[in-house]
Amino acid sequence: MANNHAVVNALDRLIAVFSKLPGIGKKSAGRIVYHILDSNPALALNLAKELEGLHHAIHRCGNCGGFTETDPCAVCSDSGRDHSVICVIESAQDMRIIEDAREFRGVYHVLGGLIAPLEGISPADLSIDKLINRLEKGGIKELILALNPTIEGDTTALYLQKQLKNFQLEITRLASGMPVGGNIEYIDKLTLSRSFRGRIRV
Amino acid sequence: MANNHAVVNALDRLIAVFSKLPGIGKKSAGRIVYHILDSNPALALNLAKELEGLHHAIHRCGNCGGFTETDPCAVCSDSGRDHSVICVIESAQDMRIIEDAREFRGVYHVLGGLIAPLEGISPADLSIDKLINRLEKGGIKELILALNPTIEGDTTALYLQKQLKNFQLEITRLASGMPVGGNIEYIDKLTLSRSFRGRIRV
């Protein structure tokens, strides 16, 4: 069939690459590539240029593990932030999301994953040693475990609590419960029970 | 705020470019770019290479207006296809979608849009002249207007019918009605009434 089929190689190859990106299926990849073809070539060239330079420009912050152009990163080197509070996150992307909420003014530590034995991810695969190094330098008062309220997140949080119990610091986790604008009717049972357990006095 | 905010330029620029692509919002763009950063640099470089070469490799078929690496395109130059039936489509992408359904064995004509006065798209903006040229060469028995069942699609179909009324050919439109697997309960009224008007004897 391939011979009779209106296959265009460069197009198909690009669609194949796009459809491997997270959240992009084959149909969206097609829509994107045709959009790029319909657009001014500058769009494709600009995207190509940025992609080409990406891994050169961006690397991991030696301190927190976040993505950065400078080392240490803008957060780690910002004297206006509270360096006594470390927010422990699964991935560098979480840092961006938390920063966008403009609520947290401390610093970060990227674990680079969550403990997931079934997927072969053990504590040794996470940057826990680096976190312990940071804690050993002293001056840290609180560790906020901003890990997803999932089995993996809970397991990792529990593991960290045990590993770090000899340090003089407060370990907290983000509140889990109903999302703002949520509706009790539609919330799942687990979340609802967490909302009850985590209820706060008003 | 931008100064205190963990902004990484190359990252932000790439997210901005991605979020301009169809169907990709700011959040998906972030997820994609972080995925690329977390992946082997080969992914970024490969995507860059394909994008860079895209507009060089792909151009419009001089006959039908579809995207192709050769001219005429694989469909137009395929003697195994029925060149007496032209399927008129809005965009080159529709050609891919129809080809994937493996139902149509004729050839195509890409209009390059639909008549939409409010958006400033008039008949002169579409490749109608080229379609007339093809018809004037003779040998065309049927024109299938595979245009979306929308106001713009209907307007364009009506316009084409009037413009082409002097040609000896059958002009048809794709059936409009309930999608396969659809449910009468959830179908909109317009589609339902079209299903009634277009009902077929079984």
Coordinates of C-alpha atoms in Angstrom, one line a residue:
Chain A
M1 CA 0.0 0.0 0.0
A2 CA 2.8 2.4 0.9
N3 CA 3.6 2.9 -2.7
N4 CA 0.1 4.0 -3.7
H5 CA -0.4 5.9 -0.5
A6 CA 0.3 9.6 -0.6
V7 CA 3.4 9.3 1.6
V8 CA 5.7 12.2 1.8
N9 CA 8.9 11.3 3.6
A10 CA 10.2 14.5 5.2
L11 CA 6.6 15.1 6.4
D12 CA 6.1 11.7 7.8
R13 CA 9.4 11.7 9.5
L14 CA 8.6 15.0 11.2
I15 CA 5.2 13.8 12.2
A16 CA 6.7 10.7 13.7
V17 CA 9.2 12.7 15.8
F18 CA 6.4 15.1 17.0
S19 CA 4.1 12.3 17.9
K20 CA 6.7 10.9 20.3
L21 CA 6.5 14.1 22.4
P22 CA 4.3 13.9 25.6
G23 CA 0.7 14.7 25.0
I24 CA 1.0 14.7 21.2
G25 CA -0.8 11.9 19.3
K26 CA -0.5 11.1 15.7
K27 CA -3.4 13.4 14.7
S28 CA -2.1 16.4 16.7
A29 CA 1.4 15.8 15.3
G30 CA -0.1 15.9 11.8
R31 CA -2.0 19.1 12.5
I32 CA 1.2 20.7 13.9
V33 CA 3.4 19.7 11.0
Y34 CA 0.9 20.9 8.4
H35 CA 0.6 24.1 10.3
I36 CA 4.3 24.6 10.2
L37 CA 4.3 23.8 6.5
D38 CA 1.5 26.4 5.9
S39 CA 3.4 29.0 7.9
N40 CA 6.3 31.2 7.0
P41 CA 9.5 29.0 6.9
A42 CA 10.8 31.3 9.7
L43 CA 8.7 29.3 12.2
A44 CA 10.3 26.0 11.3
L45 CA 13.8 27.6 11.3
N46 CA 13.3 29.4 14.6
L47 CA 12.0 26.2 16.2
A48 CA 15.0 24.3 14.7
K49 CA 17.5 26.9 16.0
E50 CA 16.1 26.8 19.6
L51 CA 16.0 23.0 19.7
E52 CA 19.6 22.8 18.4
G53 CA 20.9 25.2 21.0
L54 CA 18.7 23.8 23.9
H55 CA 21.1 21.3 25.4
H56 CA 24.0 23.6 25.0
A57 CA 22.3 26.5 26.8
I58 CA 20.5 24.6 29.5
H59 CA 22.1 22.3 32.1
R60 CA 21.5 21.2 35.6
C61 CA 22.1 23.5 38.6
G62 CA 24.9 21.8 40.6
N63 CA 23.2 22.7 43.8
C64 CA 19.4 22.0 43.4
G65 CA 19.3 20.0 40.1
G66 CA 17.0 22.4 38.3
F67 CA 17.5 23.4 34.7
T68 CA 19.4 26.6 34.3
E69 CA 21.6 28.6 32.0
T70 CA 23.8 29.8 34.9
D71 CA 25.3 27.7 37.7
P72 CA 24.1 27.9 40.4
C73 CA 20.7 28.7 39.1
A74 CA 18.8 32.0 39.5
V75 CA 16.9 30.6 42.6
C76 CA 19.9 29.1 44.4
S77 CA 21.9 32.3 43.9
D78 CA 19.1 34.7 44.9
S79 CA 20.0 36.1 48.3
G80 CA 16.4 37.5 48.6
R81 CA 15.1 33.9 49.0
D82 CA 14.8 31.9 52.2
H83 CA 17.7 29.4 51.9
S84 CA 16.6 27.7 55.2
V85 CA 13.6 26.1 53.5
I86 CA 14.1 23.5 50.8
C87 CA 11.2 22.4 48.7
V88 CA 11.8 18.8 47.5
I89 CA 10.4 18.1 44.1
E90 CA 10.2 15.2 41.7
S91 CA 11.3 17.0 38.6
A92 CA 12.8 20.3 37.4
Q93 CA 9.5 21.1 35.7
D94 CA 7.8 21.1 39.1
M95 CA 10.0 24.0 40.0
R96 CA 8.6 26.1 37.2
I97 CA 5.0 25.2 38.1
I98 CA 5.6 26.1 41.8
E99 CA 7.4 29.3 40.8
D100 CA 4.5 30.3 38.7
A101 CA 2.2 30.1 41.7
R102 CA 4.4 32.7 43.4
E103 CA 3.7 31.3 46.8
F104 CA 7.0 29.7 47.8
R105 CA 10.0 31.9 48.6
G106 CA 12.6 29.2 49.6
V107 CA 14.9 27.1 47.5
Y108 CA 14.5 23.7 45.8
H109 CA 15.9 20.3 45.5
V110 CA 15.1 18.1 42.5
L111 CA 15.0 14.4 43.2
G112 CA 14.9 13.4 39.6
G113 CA 12.1 10.9 40.1
L114 CA 10.1 9.0 42.7
I115 CA 10.7 5.6 44.2
A116 CA 8.9 3.1 42.0
P117 CA 10.1 -0.5 42.6
L118 CA 7.9 -1.8 39.8
E119 CA 9.5 0.6 37.3
G120 CA 13.0 -0.2 38.7
I121 CA 13.5 3.2 40.3
S122 CA 15.2 2.7 43.7
P123 CA 16.3 5.4 46.2
A124 CA 19.8 5.2 44.7
D125 CA 18.5 6.5 41.4
L126 CA 17.3 9.8 43.1
S127 CA 19.6 12.6 44.2
I128 CA 19.0 11.9 47.9
D129 CA 22.8 11.9 48.7
K130 CA 23.0 15.4 47.3
L131 CA 20.1 16.4 49.5
I132 CA 21.8 14.9 52.6
N133 CA 25.0 16.8 51.6
R134 CA 23.0 20.1 51.6
L135 CA 21.4 19.3 54.9
E136 CA 24.8 18.4 56.5
K137 CA 26.1 21.9 55.6
G138 CA 23.6 23.1 58.1
G139 CA 21.2 26.1 58.2
I140 CA 18.2 24.2 56.9
K141 CA 15.1 24.5 59.1
E142 CA 12.4 23.0 57.0
L143 CA 12.0 20.5 54.2
I144 CA 8.7 20.7 52.3
L145 CA 8.1 17.5 50.4
A146 CA 6.2 18.7 47.4
L147 CA 5.7 15.3 45.9
N148 CA 2.6 14.1 44.2
P149 CA -0.1 12.5 46.4
T150 CA 0.4 9.1 44.7
I151 CA 1.7 5.8 45.8
E152 CA 5.2 6.7 44.5
G153 CA 5.0 10.1 46.0
D154 CA 3.9 8.7 49.4
T155 CA 6.6 6.0 49.3
T156 CA 9.3 8.5 48.5
A157 CA 8.1 10.9 51.2
L158 CA 8.1 8.1 53.8
Y159 CA 11.5 6.9 52.7
L160 CA 12.9 10.5 53.0
Q161 CA 11.3 10.9 56.5
K162 CA 13.1 7.8 57.7
Q163 CA 16.4 8.7 56.1
L164 CA 16.4 12.2 57.4
K165 CA 15.1 11.6 60.9
N166 CA 18.5 12.4 62.5
F167 CA 18.5 15.9 61.2
Q168 CA 17.1 18.7 63.3
L169 CA 14.5 19.9 60.9
E170 CA 10.8 20.1 60.3
I171 CA 9.6 17.9 57.4
T172 CA 6.3 18.8 55.9
R173 CA 4.2 17.7 52.9
L174 CA 1.9 19.7 50.7
A175 CA -1.8 19.5 51.8
S176 CA -3.8 17.0 49.8
G177 CA -7.5 17.6 49.3
M178 CA -10.2 19.1 47.2
P179 CA -8.9 21.4 44.4
V180 CA -10.2 25.0 44.5
G181 CA -13.4 25.2 42.6
G182 CA -13.9 21.4 43.1
N183 CA -17.2 19.8 43.9
I184 CA -17.7 17.3 46.7
E185 CA -20.1 15.4 44.4
Y186 CA -17.4 14.7 41.8
I187 CA -14.3 14.3 44.0
D188 CA -12.9 10.8 44.3
K189 CA -13.1 9.0 47.7
L190 CA -9.4 9.0 48.5
T191 CA -9.1 12.7 47.9
L192 CA -12.2 13.3 50.0
S193 CA -10.9 11.3 52.9
R194 CA -7.6 13.1 52.6
S195 CA -9.5 16.4 52.8
F196 CA -11.1 15.2 56.0
R197 CA -7.8 14.1 57.6
G198 CA -6.1 17.3 56.6
R199 CA -8.9 19.6 57.6
I200 CA -7.9 22.9 59.2
R201 CA -9.5 25.0 61.8
V202 CA -11.0 28.2 60.4
Chain B
M1 CA 9.2 39.9 39.3
A2 CA 11.0 38.6 36.3
N3 CA 14.3 39.0 38.1
N4 CA 13.4 36.9 41.1
H5 CA 11.4 34.4 39.0
A6 CA 13.3 31.3 38.0
V7 CA 13.3 32.2 34.4
V8 CA 15.6 30.4 32.0
N9 CA 15.8 32.1 28.7
A10 CA 16.5 29.3 26.2
L11 CA 13.8 27.2 27.9
D12 CA 11.2 30.0 27.9
R13 CA 11.9 30.9 24.3
L14 CA 11.4 27.3 23.2
I15 CA 8.2 27.0 25.3
A16 CA 6.9 30.2 23.7
V17 CA 7.5 28.8 20.2
F18 CA 5.9 25.4 21.0
S19 CA 2.9 27.0 22.6
K20 CA 2.1 28.8 19.3
L21 CA 1.6 25.5 17.5
P22 CA -2.0 24.3 17.1
G23 CA -3.4 22.4 20.0
I24 CA -0.4 23.1 22.3
G25 CA -1.1 25.4 25.3
K26 CA 1.4 26.8 27.6
K27 CA 1.3 23.8 30.0
S28 CA 1.7 21.2 27.2
A29 CA 4.5 23.3 25.7
G30 CA 6.3 23.2 29.1
R31 CA 5.8 19.5 29.5
I32 CA 7.2 18.9 26.0
V33 CA 10.3 21.1 26.4
Y34 CA 11.1 19.5 29.8
H35 CA 10.7 16.1 28.2
I36 CA 13.1 17.1 25.5
L37 CA 15.5 18.4 28.1
D38 CA 15.3 15.2 30.1
S39 CA 15.8 13.1 26.9
N40 CA 18.9 12.3 25.0
P41 CA 20.1 15.5 23.1
A42 CA 19.6 13.4 19.9
L43 CA 15.9 14.0 20.2
A44 CA 16.3 17.8 20.1
L45 CA 18.9 17.6 17.3
N46 CA 16.8 15.2 15.2
L47 CA 13.7 17.4 15.6
A48 CA 15.8 20.5 14.7
K49 CA 17.3 18.8 11.6
E50 CA 13.9 17.7 10.3
L51 CA 12.4 21.2 10.9
E52 CA 15.3 22.9 9.2
G53 CA 15.0 20.7 6.1
L54 CA 11.2 20.7 6.0
H55 CA 10.5 23.7 3.7
H56 CA 13.3 22.7 1.4
A57 CA 12.1 19.1 1.0
I58 CA 8.3 19.8 0.8
H59 CA 6.6 22.0 -1.6
R60 CA 3.2 22.3 -3.3
C61 CA 2.2 19.9 -6.1
G62 CA 1.8 22.1 -9.2
N63 CA -1.3 20.2 -10.2
C64 CA -3.4 19.5 -7.1
G65 CA -1.7 21.8 -4.5
G66 CA -1.0 19.1 -2.0
F67 CA 2.3 18.9 -0.2
T68 CA 4.9 16.7 -1.9
E69 CA 8.6 16.0 -2.3
T70 CA 8.1 15.3 -6.0
D71 CA 6.2 17.4 -8.6
P72 CA 3.6 16.2 -9.6
C73 CA 2.8 14.5 -6.3
A74 CA 2.6 10.7 -5.8
V75 CA -1.2 10.8 -6.2
C76 CA -1.3 13.0 -9.3
S77 CA 1.4 10.8 -11.0
D78 CA -0.2 7.5 -10.0
S79 CA -1.7 5.9 -13.2
G80 CA -3.5 3.4 -11.0
R81 CA -5.8 6.1 -9.6
D82 CA -9.0 7.4 -11.2
H83 CA -8.1 10.8 -12.7
S84 CA -11.7 11.4 -13.7
V85 CA -12.8 12.0 -10.1
I86 CA -11.4 15.0 -8.3
C87 CA -11.9 15.3 -4.6
V88 CA -12.0 19.0 -3.7
I89 CA -10.6 19.7 -0.2
E90 CA -9.9 22.7 2.0
S91 CA -6.3 22.0 2.9
A92 CA -3.4 19.7 2.1
Q93 CA -3.8 18.0 5.4
D94 CA -7.3 16.8 4.5
M95 CA -5.6 14.8 1.7
R96 CA -3.6 12.9 4.3
I97 CA -6.7 12.2 6.4
I98 CA -8.7 11.0 3.4
E99 CA -5.8 8.9 2.1
D100 CA -5.6 7.2 5.6
A101 CA -9.2 6.1 5.3
R102 CA -8.3 4.2 2.1
E103 CA -11.7 4.7 0.6
F104 CA -11.1 7.3 -2.2
R105 CA -9.1 6.3 -5.3
G106 CA -9.4 9.4 -7.4
V107 CA -7.2 12.5 -7.3
Y108 CA -7.4 15.8 -5.3
H109 CA -7.6 19.5 -5.6
V110 CA -6.6 21.7 -2.6
L111 CA -8.6 24.9 -2.4
G112 CA -6.3 26.4 0.3
G113 CA -9.1 27.6 2.4
L114 CA -12.9 28.2 2.5
I115 CA -14.8 31.3 1.6
A116 CA -15.2 33.3 4.8
P117 CA -16.1 36.9 4.2
L118 CA -15.9 37.8 7.9
E119 CA -12.3 36.6 8.0
G120 CA -11.6 38.3 4.7
I121 CA -11.3 35.1 2.7
S122 CA -12.9 35.6 -0.7
P123 CA -13.2 33.2 -3.7
A124 CA -10.2 34.9 -5.2
D125 CA -8.0 33.7 -2.4
L126 CA -8.8 30.1 -3.2
S127 CA -7.2 28.1 -6.0
I128 CA -10.5 28.0 -7.9
D129 CA -9.0 29.2 -11.2
K130 CA -6.6 26.3 -11.1
L131 CA -9.5 23.9 -10.6
I132 CA -11.3 25.4 -13.6
N133 CA -8.1 25.0 -15.6
R134 CA -8.0 21.3 -14.7
L135 CA -11.7 20.9 -15.7
E136 CA -11.2 22.7 -19.0
K137 CA -8.6 20.1 -19.9
G138 CA -11.5 17.7 -19.9
G139 CA -11.8 14.1 -18.8
I140 CA -13.3 14.9 -15.4
K141 CA -16.6 13.1 -14.6
E142 CA -17.1 13.9 -11.0
L143 CA -16.2 16.5 -8.5
I144 CA -16.6 15.4 -4.8
L145 CA -16.7 18.5 -2.6
A146 CA -15.2 17.1 0.6
L147 CA -15.6 20.3 2.5
N148 CA -16.5 20.6 6.2
P149 CA -20.3 20.7 6.9
T150 CA -19.9 24.3 8.3
I151 CA -21.2 27.6 7.2
E152 CA -17.9 28.3 5.4
G153 CA -17.9 24.8 3.8
D154 CA -21.5 25.1 2.7
T155 CA -20.9 28.6 1.3
T156 CA -17.8 27.4 -0.7
A157 CA -19.7 24.4 -2.0
L158 CA -22.6 26.6 -3.2
Y159 CA -20.2 29.0 -4.8
L160 CA -18.4 26.2 -6.6
Q161 CA -21.6 24.7 -7.8
K162 CA -22.6 28.0 -9.4
Q163 CA -19.2 28.7 -10.9
L164 CA -18.9 25.2 -12.4
K165 CA -22.5 24.8 -13.6
N166 CA -21.4 25.0 -17.3
F167 CA -19.2 22.0 -17.0
Q168 CA -20.6 18.6 -17.9
L169 CA -19.8 16.9 -14.6
E170 CA -21.4 15.4 -11.5
I171 CA -20.8 17.5 -8.4
T172 CA -21.3 15.7 -5.1
R173 CA -20.7 16.5 -1.4
L174 CA -19.7 14.1 1.4
A175 CA -22.7 12.8 3.4
S176 CA -23.3 14.7 6.6
G177 CA -24.9 12.9 9.5
M178 CA -24.3 10.9 12.6
P179 CA -20.8 9.7 13.1
V180 CA -20.3 5.9 13.3
G181 CA -20.7 4.9 17.0
G182 CA -22.6 8.1 17.7
N183 CA -25.7 8.3 19.8
I184 CA -28.9 10.0 18.8
E185 CA -29.3 11.2 22.4
Y186 CA -26.1 13.3 22.2
I187 CA -26.1 14.4 18.6
D188 CA -26.7 18.1 17.9
K189 CA -30.0 19.0 16.2
L190 CA -28.4 20.3 13.0
T191 CA -26.5 17.0 12.5
L192 CA -29.6 15.0 13.3
S193 CA -31.7 16.9 10.8
R194 CA -29.0 16.5 8.2
S195 CA -29.0 12.7 8.9
F196 CA -32.7 12.7 8.2
R197 CA -32.4 14.7 5.0
G198 CA -29.6 12.6 3.8
R199 CA -31.1 9.2 4.8
I200 CA -30.5 6.3 2.5
R201 CA -32.7 3.3 1.6
V202 CA -31.4 0.1 3.0

